[in-house]
Tab-separated table of C-alpha atoms in Angstrom:
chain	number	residue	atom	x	y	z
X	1	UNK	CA	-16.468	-37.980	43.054
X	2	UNK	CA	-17.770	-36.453	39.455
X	3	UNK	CA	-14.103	-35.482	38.997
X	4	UNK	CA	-13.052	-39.150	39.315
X	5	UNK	CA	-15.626	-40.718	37.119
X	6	UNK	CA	-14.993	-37.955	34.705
X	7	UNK	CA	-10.733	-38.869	35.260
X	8	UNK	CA	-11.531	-42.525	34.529
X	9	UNK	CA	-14.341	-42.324	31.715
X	10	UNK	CA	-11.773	-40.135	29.723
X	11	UNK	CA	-9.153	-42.954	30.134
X	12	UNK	CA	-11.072	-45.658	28.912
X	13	UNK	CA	-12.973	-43.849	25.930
X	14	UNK	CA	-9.168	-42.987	25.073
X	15	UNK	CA	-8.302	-46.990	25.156
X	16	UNK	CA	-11.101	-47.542	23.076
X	17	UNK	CA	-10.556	-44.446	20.543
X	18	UNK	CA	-6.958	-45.903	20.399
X	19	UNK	CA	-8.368	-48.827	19.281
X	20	UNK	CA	-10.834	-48.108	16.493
X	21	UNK	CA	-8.121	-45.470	14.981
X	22	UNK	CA	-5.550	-48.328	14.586
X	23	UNK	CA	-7.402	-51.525	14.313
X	24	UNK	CA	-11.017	-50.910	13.253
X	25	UNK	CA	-10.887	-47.691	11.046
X	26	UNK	CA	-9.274	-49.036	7.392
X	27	UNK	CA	-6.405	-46.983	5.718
X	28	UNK	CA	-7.510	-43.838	3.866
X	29	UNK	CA	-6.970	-44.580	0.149
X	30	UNK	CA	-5.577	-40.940	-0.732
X	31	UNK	CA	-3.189	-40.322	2.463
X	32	UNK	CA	-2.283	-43.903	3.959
X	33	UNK	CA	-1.494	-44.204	7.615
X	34	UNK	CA	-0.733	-40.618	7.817
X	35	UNK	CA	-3.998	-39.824	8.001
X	36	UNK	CA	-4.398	-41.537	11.268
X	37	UNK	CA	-2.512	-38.274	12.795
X	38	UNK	CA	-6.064	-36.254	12.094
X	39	UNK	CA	-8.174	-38.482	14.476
X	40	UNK	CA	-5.649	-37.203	16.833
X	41	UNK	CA	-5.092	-33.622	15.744
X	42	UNK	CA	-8.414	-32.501	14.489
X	43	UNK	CA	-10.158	-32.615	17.739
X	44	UNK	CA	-6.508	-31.593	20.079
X	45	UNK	CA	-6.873	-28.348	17.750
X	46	UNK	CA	-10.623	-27.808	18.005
X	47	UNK	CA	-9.978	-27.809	22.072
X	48	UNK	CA	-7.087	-25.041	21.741
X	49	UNK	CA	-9.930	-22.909	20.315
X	50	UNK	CA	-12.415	-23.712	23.109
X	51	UNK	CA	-9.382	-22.749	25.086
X	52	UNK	CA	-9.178	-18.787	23.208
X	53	UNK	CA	-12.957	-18.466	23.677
X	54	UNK	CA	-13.000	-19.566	27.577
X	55	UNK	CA	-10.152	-16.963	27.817
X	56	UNK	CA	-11.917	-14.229	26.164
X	57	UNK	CA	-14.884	-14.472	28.184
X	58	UNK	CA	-13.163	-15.388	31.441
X	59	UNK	CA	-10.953	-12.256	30.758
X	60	UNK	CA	-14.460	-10.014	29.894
X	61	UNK	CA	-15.993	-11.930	33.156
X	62	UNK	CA	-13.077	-11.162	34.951
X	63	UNK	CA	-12.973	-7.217	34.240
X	64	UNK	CA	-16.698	-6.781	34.799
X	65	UNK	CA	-17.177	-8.266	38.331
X	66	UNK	CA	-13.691	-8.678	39.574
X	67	UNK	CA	-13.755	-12.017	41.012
X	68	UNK	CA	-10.824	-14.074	41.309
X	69	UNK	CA	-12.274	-17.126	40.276
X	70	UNK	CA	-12.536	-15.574	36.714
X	71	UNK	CA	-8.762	-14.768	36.468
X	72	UNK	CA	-7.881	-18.414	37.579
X	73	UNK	CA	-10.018	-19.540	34.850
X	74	UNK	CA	-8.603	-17.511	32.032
X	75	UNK	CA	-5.283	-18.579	33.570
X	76	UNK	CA	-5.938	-22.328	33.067
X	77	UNK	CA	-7.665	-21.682	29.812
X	78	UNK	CA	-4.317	-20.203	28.955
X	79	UNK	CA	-2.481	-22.964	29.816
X	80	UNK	CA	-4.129	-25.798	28.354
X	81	UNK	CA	-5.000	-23.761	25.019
X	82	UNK	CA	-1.373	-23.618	25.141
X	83	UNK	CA	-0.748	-27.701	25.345
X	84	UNK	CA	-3.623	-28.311	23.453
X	85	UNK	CA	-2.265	-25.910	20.520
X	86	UNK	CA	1.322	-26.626	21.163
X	87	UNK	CA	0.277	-30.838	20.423
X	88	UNK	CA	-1.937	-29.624	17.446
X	89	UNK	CA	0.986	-28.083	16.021
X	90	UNK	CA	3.240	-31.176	16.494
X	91	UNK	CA	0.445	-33.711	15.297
X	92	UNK	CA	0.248	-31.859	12.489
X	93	UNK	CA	3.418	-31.359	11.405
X	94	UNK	CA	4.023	-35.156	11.689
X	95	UNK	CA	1.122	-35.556	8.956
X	96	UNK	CA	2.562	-32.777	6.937
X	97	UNK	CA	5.885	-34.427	6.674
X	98	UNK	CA	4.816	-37.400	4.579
X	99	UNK	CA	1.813	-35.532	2.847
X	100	UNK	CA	3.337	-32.032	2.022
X	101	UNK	CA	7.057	-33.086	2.089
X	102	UNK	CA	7.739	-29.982	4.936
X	103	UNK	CA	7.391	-29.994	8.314
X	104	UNK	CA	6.292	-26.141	7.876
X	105	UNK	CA	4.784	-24.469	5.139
X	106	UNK	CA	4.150	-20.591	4.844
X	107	UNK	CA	1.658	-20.907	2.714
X	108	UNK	CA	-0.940	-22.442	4.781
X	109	UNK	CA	-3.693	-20.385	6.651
X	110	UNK	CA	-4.821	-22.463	9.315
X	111	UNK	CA	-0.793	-23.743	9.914
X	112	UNK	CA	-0.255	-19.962	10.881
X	113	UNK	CA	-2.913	-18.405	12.770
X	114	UNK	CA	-2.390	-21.793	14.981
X	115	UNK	CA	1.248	-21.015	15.255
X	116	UNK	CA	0.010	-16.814	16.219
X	117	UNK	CA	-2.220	-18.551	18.691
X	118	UNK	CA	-0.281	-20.907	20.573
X	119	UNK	CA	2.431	-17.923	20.593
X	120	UNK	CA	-0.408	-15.978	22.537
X	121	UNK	CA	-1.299	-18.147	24.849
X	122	UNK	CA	2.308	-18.186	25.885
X	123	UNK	CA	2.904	-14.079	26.416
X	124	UNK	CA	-0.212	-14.618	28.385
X	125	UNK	CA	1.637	-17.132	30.718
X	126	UNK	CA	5.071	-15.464	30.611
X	127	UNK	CA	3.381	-12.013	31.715
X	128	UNK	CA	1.241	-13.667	34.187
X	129	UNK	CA	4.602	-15.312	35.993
X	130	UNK	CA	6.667	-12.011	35.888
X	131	UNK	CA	3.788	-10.231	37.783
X	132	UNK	CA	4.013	-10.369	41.029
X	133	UNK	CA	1.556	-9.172	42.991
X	134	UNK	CA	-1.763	-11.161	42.778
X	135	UNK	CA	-4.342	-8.182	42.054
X	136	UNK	CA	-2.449	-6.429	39.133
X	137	UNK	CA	-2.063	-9.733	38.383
X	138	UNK	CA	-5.151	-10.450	37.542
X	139	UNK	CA	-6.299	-7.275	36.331
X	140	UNK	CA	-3.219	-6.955	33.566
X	141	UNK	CA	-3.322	-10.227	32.237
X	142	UNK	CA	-7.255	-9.826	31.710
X	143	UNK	CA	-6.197	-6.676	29.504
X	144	UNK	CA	-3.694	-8.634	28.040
X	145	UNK	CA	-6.264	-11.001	27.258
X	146	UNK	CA	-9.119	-8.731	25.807
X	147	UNK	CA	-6.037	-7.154	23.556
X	148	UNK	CA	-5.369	-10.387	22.087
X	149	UNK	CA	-8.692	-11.647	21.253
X	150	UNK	CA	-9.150	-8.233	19.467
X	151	UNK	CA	-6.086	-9.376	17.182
X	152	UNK	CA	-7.626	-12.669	15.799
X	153	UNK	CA	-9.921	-10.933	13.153
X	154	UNK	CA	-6.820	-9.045	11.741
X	155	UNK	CA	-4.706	-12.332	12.194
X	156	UNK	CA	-6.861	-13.904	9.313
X	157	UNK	CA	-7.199	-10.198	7.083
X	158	UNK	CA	-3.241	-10.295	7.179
X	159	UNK	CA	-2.409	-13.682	6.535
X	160	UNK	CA	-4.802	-13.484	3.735
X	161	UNK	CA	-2.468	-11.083	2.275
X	162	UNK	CA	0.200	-13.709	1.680
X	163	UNK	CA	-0.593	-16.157	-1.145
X	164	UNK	CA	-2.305	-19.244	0.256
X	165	UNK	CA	-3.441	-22.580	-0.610
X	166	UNK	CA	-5.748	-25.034	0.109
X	167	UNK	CA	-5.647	-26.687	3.803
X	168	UNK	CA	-6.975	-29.823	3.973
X	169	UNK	CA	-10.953	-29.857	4.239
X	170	UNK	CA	-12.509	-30.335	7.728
X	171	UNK	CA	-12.988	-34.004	8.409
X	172	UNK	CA	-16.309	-33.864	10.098
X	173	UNK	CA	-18.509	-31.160	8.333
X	174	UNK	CA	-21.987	-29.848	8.615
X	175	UNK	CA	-23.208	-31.572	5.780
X	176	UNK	CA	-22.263	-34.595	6.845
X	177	UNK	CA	-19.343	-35.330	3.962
X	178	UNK	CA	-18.218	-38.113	2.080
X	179	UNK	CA	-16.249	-40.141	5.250
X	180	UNK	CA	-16.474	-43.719	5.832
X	181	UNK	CA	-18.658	-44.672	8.637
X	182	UNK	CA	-16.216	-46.468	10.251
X	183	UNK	CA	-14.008	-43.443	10.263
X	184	UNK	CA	-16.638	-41.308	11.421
X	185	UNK	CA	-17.574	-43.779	14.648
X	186	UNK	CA	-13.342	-43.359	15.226
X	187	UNK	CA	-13.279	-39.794	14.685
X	188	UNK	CA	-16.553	-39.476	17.159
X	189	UNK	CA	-15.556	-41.792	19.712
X	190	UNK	CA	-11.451	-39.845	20.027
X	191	UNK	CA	-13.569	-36.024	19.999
X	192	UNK	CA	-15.462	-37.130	22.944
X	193	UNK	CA	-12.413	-39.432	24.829
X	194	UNK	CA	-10.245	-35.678	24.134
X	195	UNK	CA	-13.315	-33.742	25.174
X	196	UNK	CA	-13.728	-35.978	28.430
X	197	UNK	CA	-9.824	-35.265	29.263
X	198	UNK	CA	-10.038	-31.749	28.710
X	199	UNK	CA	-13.198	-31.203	31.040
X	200	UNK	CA	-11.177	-33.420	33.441
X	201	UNK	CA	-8.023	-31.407	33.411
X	202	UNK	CA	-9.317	-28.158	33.144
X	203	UNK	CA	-11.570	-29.051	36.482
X	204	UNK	CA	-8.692	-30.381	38.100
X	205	UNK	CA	-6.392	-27.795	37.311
X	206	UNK	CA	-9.157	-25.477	38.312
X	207	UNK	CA	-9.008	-26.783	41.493
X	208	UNK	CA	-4.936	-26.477	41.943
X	209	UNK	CA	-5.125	-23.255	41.011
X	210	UNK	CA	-7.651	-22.485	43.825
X	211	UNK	CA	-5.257	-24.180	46.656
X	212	UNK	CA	-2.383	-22.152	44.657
X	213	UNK	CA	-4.099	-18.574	45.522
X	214	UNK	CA	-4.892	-19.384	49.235
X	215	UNK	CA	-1.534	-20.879	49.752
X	216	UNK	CA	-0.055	-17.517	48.314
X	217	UNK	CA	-1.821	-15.366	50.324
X	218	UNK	CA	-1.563	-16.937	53.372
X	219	UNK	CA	2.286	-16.448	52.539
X	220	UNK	CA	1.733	-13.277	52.242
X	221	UNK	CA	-0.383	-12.844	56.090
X	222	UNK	CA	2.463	-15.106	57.453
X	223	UNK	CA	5.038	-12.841	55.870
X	224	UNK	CA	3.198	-9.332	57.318
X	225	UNK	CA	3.109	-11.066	60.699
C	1	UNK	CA	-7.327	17.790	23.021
C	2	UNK	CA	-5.607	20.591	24.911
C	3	UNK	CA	-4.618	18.017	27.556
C	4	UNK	CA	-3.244	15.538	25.007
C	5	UNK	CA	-1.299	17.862	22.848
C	6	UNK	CA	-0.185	19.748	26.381
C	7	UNK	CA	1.294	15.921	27.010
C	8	UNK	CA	2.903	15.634	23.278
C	9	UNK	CA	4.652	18.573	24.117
C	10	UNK	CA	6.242	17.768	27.390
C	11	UNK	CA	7.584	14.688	25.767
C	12	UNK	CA	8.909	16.664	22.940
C	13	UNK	CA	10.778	19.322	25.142
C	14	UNK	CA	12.128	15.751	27.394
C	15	UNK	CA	13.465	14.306	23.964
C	16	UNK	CA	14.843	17.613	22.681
C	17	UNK	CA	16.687	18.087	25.701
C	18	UNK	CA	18.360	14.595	25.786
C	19	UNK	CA	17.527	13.010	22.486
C	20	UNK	CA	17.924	9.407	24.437
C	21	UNK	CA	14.864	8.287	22.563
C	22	UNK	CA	15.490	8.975	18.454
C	23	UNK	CA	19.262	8.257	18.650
C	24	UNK	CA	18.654	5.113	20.714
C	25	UNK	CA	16.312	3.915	17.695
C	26	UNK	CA	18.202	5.004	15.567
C	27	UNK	CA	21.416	3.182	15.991
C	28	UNK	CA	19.975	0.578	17.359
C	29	UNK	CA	17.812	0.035	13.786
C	30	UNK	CA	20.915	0.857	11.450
C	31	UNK	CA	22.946	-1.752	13.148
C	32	UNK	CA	20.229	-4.046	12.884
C	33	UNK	CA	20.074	-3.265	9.214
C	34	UNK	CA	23.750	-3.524	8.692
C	35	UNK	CA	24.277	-6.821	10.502
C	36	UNK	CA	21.199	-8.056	8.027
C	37	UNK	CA	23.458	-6.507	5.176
C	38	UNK	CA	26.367	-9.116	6.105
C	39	UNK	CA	24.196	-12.283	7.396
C	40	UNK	CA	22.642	-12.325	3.747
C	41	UNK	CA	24.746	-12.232	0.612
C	42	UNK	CA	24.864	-8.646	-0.778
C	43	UNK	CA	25.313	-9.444	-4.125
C	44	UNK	CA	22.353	-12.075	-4.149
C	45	UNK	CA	19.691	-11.917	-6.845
C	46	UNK	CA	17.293	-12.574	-4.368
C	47	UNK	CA	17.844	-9.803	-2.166
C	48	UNK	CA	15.276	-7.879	-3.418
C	49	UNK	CA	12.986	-10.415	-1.719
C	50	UNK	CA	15.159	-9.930	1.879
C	51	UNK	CA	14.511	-6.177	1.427
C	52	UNK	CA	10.745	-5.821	3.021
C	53	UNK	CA	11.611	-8.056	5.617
C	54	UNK	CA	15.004	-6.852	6.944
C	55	UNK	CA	13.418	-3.297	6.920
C	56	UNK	CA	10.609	-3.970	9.101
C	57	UNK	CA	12.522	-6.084	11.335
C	58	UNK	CA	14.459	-2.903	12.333
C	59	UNK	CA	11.217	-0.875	12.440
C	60	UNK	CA	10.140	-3.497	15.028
C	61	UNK	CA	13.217	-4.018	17.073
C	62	UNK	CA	13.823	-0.063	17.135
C	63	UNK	CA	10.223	0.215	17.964
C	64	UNK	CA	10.599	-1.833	21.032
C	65	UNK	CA	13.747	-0.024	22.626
C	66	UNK	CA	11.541	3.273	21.856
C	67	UNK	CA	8.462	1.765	23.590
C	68	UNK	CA	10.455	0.641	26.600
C	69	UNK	CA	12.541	3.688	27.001
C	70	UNK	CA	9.628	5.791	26.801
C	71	UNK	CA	7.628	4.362	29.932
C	72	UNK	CA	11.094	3.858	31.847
C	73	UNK	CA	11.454	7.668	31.853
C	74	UNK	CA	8.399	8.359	33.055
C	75	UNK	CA	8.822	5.558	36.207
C	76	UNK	CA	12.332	6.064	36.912
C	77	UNK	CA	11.407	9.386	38.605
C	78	UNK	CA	7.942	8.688	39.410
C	79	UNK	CA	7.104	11.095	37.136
C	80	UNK	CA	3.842	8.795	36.513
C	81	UNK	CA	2.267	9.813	39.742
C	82	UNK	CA	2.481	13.345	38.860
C	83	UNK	CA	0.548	12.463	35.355
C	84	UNK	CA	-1.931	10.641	37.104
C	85	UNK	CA	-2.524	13.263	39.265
C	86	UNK	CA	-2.756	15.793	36.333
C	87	UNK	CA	-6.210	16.929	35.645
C	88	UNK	CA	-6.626	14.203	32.239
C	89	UNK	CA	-8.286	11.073	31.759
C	90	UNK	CA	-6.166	8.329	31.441
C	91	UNK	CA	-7.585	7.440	28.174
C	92	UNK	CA	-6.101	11.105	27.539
C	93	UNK	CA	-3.149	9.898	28.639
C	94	UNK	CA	-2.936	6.941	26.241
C	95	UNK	CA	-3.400	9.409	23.230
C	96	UNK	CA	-0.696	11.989	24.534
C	97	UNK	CA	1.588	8.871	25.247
C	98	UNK	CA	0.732	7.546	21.542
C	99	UNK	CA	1.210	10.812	20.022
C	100	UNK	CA	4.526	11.227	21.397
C	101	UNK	CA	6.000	7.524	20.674
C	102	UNK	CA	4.566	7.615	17.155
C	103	UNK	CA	6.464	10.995	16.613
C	104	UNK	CA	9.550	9.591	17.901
C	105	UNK	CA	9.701	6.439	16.155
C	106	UNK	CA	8.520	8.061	12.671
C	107	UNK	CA	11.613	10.386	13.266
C	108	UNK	CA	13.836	7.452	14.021
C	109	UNK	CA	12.432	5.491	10.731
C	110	UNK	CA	12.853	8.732	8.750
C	111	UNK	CA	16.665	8.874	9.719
C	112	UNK	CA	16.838	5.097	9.017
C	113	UNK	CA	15.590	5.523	5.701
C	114	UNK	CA	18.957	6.443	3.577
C	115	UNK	CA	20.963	4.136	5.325
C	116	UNK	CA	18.466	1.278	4.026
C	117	UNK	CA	18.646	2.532	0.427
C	118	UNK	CA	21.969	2.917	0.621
C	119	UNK	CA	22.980	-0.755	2.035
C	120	UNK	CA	20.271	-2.392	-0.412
C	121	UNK	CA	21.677	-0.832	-3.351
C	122	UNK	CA	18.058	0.667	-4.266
C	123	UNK	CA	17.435	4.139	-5.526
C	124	UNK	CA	16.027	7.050	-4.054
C	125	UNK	CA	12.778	7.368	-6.236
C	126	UNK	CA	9.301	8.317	-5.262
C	127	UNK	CA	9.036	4.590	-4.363
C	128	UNK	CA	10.877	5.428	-1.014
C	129	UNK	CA	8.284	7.886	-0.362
C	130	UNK	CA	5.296	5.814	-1.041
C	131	UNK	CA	7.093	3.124	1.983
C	132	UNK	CA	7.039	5.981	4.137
C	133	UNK	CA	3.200	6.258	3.642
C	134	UNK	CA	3.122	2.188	4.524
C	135	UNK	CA	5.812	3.231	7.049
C	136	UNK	CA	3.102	5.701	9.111
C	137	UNK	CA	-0.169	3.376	9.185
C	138	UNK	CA	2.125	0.172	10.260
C	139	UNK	CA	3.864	2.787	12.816
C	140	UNK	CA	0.699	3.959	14.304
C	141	UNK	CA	-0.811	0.861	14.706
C	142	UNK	CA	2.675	-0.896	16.092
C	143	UNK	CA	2.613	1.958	18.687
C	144	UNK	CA	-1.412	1.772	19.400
C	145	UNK	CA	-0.443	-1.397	20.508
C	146	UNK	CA	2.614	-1.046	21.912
C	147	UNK	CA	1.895	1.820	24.193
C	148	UNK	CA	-0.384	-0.134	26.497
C	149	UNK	CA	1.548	-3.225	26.155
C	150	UNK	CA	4.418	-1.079	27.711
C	151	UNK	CA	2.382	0.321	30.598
C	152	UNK	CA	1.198	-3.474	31.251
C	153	UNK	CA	5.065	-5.037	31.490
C	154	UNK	CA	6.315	-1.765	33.114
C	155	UNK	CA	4.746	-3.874	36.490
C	156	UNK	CA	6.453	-6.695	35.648
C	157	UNK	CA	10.129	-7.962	36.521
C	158	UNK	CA	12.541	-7.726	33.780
C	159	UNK	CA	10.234	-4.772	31.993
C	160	UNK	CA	12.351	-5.524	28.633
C	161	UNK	CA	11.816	-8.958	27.478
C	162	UNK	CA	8.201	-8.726	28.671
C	163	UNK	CA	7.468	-6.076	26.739
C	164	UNK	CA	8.784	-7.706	23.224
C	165	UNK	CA	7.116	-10.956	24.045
C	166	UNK	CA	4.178	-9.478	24.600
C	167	UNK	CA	4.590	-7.002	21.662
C	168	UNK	CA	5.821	-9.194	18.807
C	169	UNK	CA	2.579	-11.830	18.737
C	170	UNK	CA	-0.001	-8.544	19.079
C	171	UNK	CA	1.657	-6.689	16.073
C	172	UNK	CA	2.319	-9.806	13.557
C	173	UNK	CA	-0.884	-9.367	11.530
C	174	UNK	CA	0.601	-4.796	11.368
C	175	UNK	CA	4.412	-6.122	10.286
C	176	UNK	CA	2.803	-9.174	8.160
C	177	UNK	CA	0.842	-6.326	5.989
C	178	UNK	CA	3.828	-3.691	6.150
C	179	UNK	CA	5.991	-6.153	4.923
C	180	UNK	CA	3.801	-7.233	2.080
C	181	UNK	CA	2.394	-3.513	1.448
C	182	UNK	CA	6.441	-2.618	0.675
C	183	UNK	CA	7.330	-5.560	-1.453
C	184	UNK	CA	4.234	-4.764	-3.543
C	185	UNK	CA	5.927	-0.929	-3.723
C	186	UNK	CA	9.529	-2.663	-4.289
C	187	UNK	CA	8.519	-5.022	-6.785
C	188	UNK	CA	6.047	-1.830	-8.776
C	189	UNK	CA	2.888	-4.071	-8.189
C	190	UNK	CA	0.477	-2.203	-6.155
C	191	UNK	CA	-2.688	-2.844	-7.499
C	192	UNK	CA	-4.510	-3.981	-4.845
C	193	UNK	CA	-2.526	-2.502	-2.587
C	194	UNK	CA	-5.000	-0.316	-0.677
C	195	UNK	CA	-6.604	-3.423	0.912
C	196	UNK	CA	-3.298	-3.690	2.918
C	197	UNK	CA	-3.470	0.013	3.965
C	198	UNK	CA	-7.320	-0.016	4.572
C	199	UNK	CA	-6.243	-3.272	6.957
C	200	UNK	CA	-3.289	-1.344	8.979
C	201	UNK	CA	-5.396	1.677	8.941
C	202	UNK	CA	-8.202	-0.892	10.493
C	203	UNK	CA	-5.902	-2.215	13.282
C	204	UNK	CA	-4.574	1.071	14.247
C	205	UNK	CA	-8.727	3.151	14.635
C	206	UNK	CA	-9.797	-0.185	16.583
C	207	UNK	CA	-6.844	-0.644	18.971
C	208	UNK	CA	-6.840	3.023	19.673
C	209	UNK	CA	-10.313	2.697	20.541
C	210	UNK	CA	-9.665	-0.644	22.742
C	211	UNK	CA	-6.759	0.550	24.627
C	212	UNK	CA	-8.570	4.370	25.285
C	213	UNK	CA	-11.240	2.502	26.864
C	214	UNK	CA	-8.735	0.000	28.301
C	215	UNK	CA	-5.891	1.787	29.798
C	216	UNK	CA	-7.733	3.325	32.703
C	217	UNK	CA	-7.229	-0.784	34.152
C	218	UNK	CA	-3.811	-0.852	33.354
C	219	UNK	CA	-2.513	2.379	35.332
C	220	UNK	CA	-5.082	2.396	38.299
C	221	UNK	CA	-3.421	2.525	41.730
């Protein structure tokens, strides 16, 4: 019941973010329409990195106490940081097309680490599929996992390394910035709609991935019988 | 440390015996520099730019037929159950395994060395030295990681591709730095320089620590 109020609360918010981001919020004076792409990709990205810390601590979880329910959750983390990350790098390279001339820049910090990121999350799926039984499942990928989140730190030293310039400032920062209000009420209103759906897919496929284990290992007592 | 060296030198005697491991690098990293040689223009003025790159490209493609051969032998014959049954931790047997894939692939990169001066038209000056330095921090950190990336996709189906697409997003920040460190030698700018070593030096003490502690999960049966 909470899953379906949570299902149809995300829709509607979403209607309603659709329409303040291309009816009520006015045109930015530096960027134009463009910048209608970040009410979009700003909060898509923020959610692949909610995605890398759930992993990390479902994969720590996961390695302390064993339970399965752990490695499912790490698993589904993985798979929508991956989606999440994989549309963040799309939305943005639609903005950077107009704005920066390039679909892809080298230059950029952010543009990169995303790119490292999403490229993660995928070895993280592709060795999770090409293991085959369920425990060493679980137990590699979680290794896998802790390996990878010890790479981020050195994923920002080393791209430092290359020249870089400036990416473009967080929308929404502590201080409060210089946006329009009715921006801001857009910008709020999409963060929570894309918060709503990710809570309401991650639940979901939490669920699916539950019915997904059983159903495997009652394969696997049908197939010993 | 007995144990560990005891391990280095097992691997050693394996390798001098059939020499699969160097040779296989080896080739397979000159022919990945020569086919670099003939996809970009050899006269170009901008080659100098290509050179970094293409060399650590080789490093890391060699580095992954190294990694892979070097766990196959061991499974083939099942010679893993007799190390885990050998009186060592298995963190031991991380470092023994490290110390032996780091020695091979240094010895393949040392081999590949003239060939890469020699297709890039560069000179053999104390530069080529000082990318051999770069050459062992980016090694040992490439094979810190690689090592237990190798025992983790040694479960898996197809053992091969695993292993590089797990490898190559783990090791971009060591062949991003390597690949900077050795323009800044090419190009005689290396002030500032030891902030790149100090970084692969960085990756290699903290993944060695990681997969030490680590690896006892990845080979328990």
């Amino acid at each position: 019941m909470g899953k379906r109020i949570l299902g149809i609360s995300s829709v509607v918010l979403m209607i309603v973010a659709l329409y303040l981001i291309f009816v009520y919020a006015g045109v930015d004076a530096a960027q134009g329409e463009p910048f209608r792409i970040f009410y979009f990709h700003v909060p898509v990205l923020l959610l692949s990195y909610l995605s890398a810390i759930l992993l990390g601590s479902a994969c720590i979880m996961f390695l302390y106490n064993a339970e399965a329910k752990w490695d499912r959750a790490g698993a589904v983390a993985a798979e929508l940081g991956l989606v999440f990350g994989g549309t963040g790098l799309i939305s943005g390279m639609m903005w950077a097309k107009p704005i920066w001339g390039k679909y892809w820049v080298w230059w950029d910090v952010r543009l990169n680490l995303q790119l490292i990121l999403v490229l993660t999350f995928a070895a993280y799926l592709m060795l999770r599929a090409y293991l085959p039984n369920q425990e060493k499942r679980a137990t590699l990928s979680c290794v896998f996992g802790l390996l990878a989140l010890v790479n981020v730190p050195f994923n920002w030293l080393a791209i430092y390394f290359v020249p870089t310039l400036q990416h473009p400032k967080p929308v929404v920062s502590p201080g409060g910035g210089g946006t329009d209000p009715d921006m801001a009420i857009a910008f709020t209103c999409s963060l929570i709609a894309w918060c709503l759906t990710y809570s309401y897919l991650f639940s979901t496929r939490l669920a699916v991935a539950q019915v997904e284990q059983e159903v495997e290992y009652l394969e696997q007592v049908v197939r010993a019988s | 440390m007995k144990s560990i060296s005891s391990l280095f030198f097992k691997d050693i005697v394996v390798e001098w015996r059939n020499k699969e491991a160097v040779s296989s690098m080896f080739m397979f990293g000159v022919l990945t520099l020569v086919i670099f040689s003939y996809a970009f223009d050899p006269s170009g003025t901008d080659r100098s730019l290509l050179t970094p790159g293409i060399l650590w490209i080789s490093f890391t493609f060699a580095g992954i037929i190294g990694l892979n051969r070097s766990l196959a032998m061991e499974i083939d014959n099942e010679c893993i159950q007799g190390l885990l049954l050998a009186p060592l931790s298995r963190g031991e047997l991380y470092l023994g395994k490290v110390a032996s894939n780091f020695a091979f692939m240094m010895i393949a990169e040392l081999l590949m060395m003239p060939p890469f001066v020699v297709l890039n038209n560069l000179t053999f000056s104390f530069q080529i030295i000082e990318i051999i330095g770069v050459a062992v921090l980016g090694t040992l950190g490439f094979v810190s990681v690689g090592t237990i990336l190798s025992m983790i996709s040694a479960h898996t189906r197809m053992k091969e591709v695993i292993l590089a697409v797990l490898q190559i997003p783990l090791t971009i920040p060591v062949i991003l730095t390597s690949v900077a460190a050795t323009g800044q030698i090419l190009a005689n700018e290396t002030e500032g320089i030891s902030y790149a070593l100090m970084m692969l030096a960085g990756f290699s003490i903290v993944y060695l620590t990681a997969s030490y502690l680590l690896f006892e999960y990845v080979v328990e049966d």
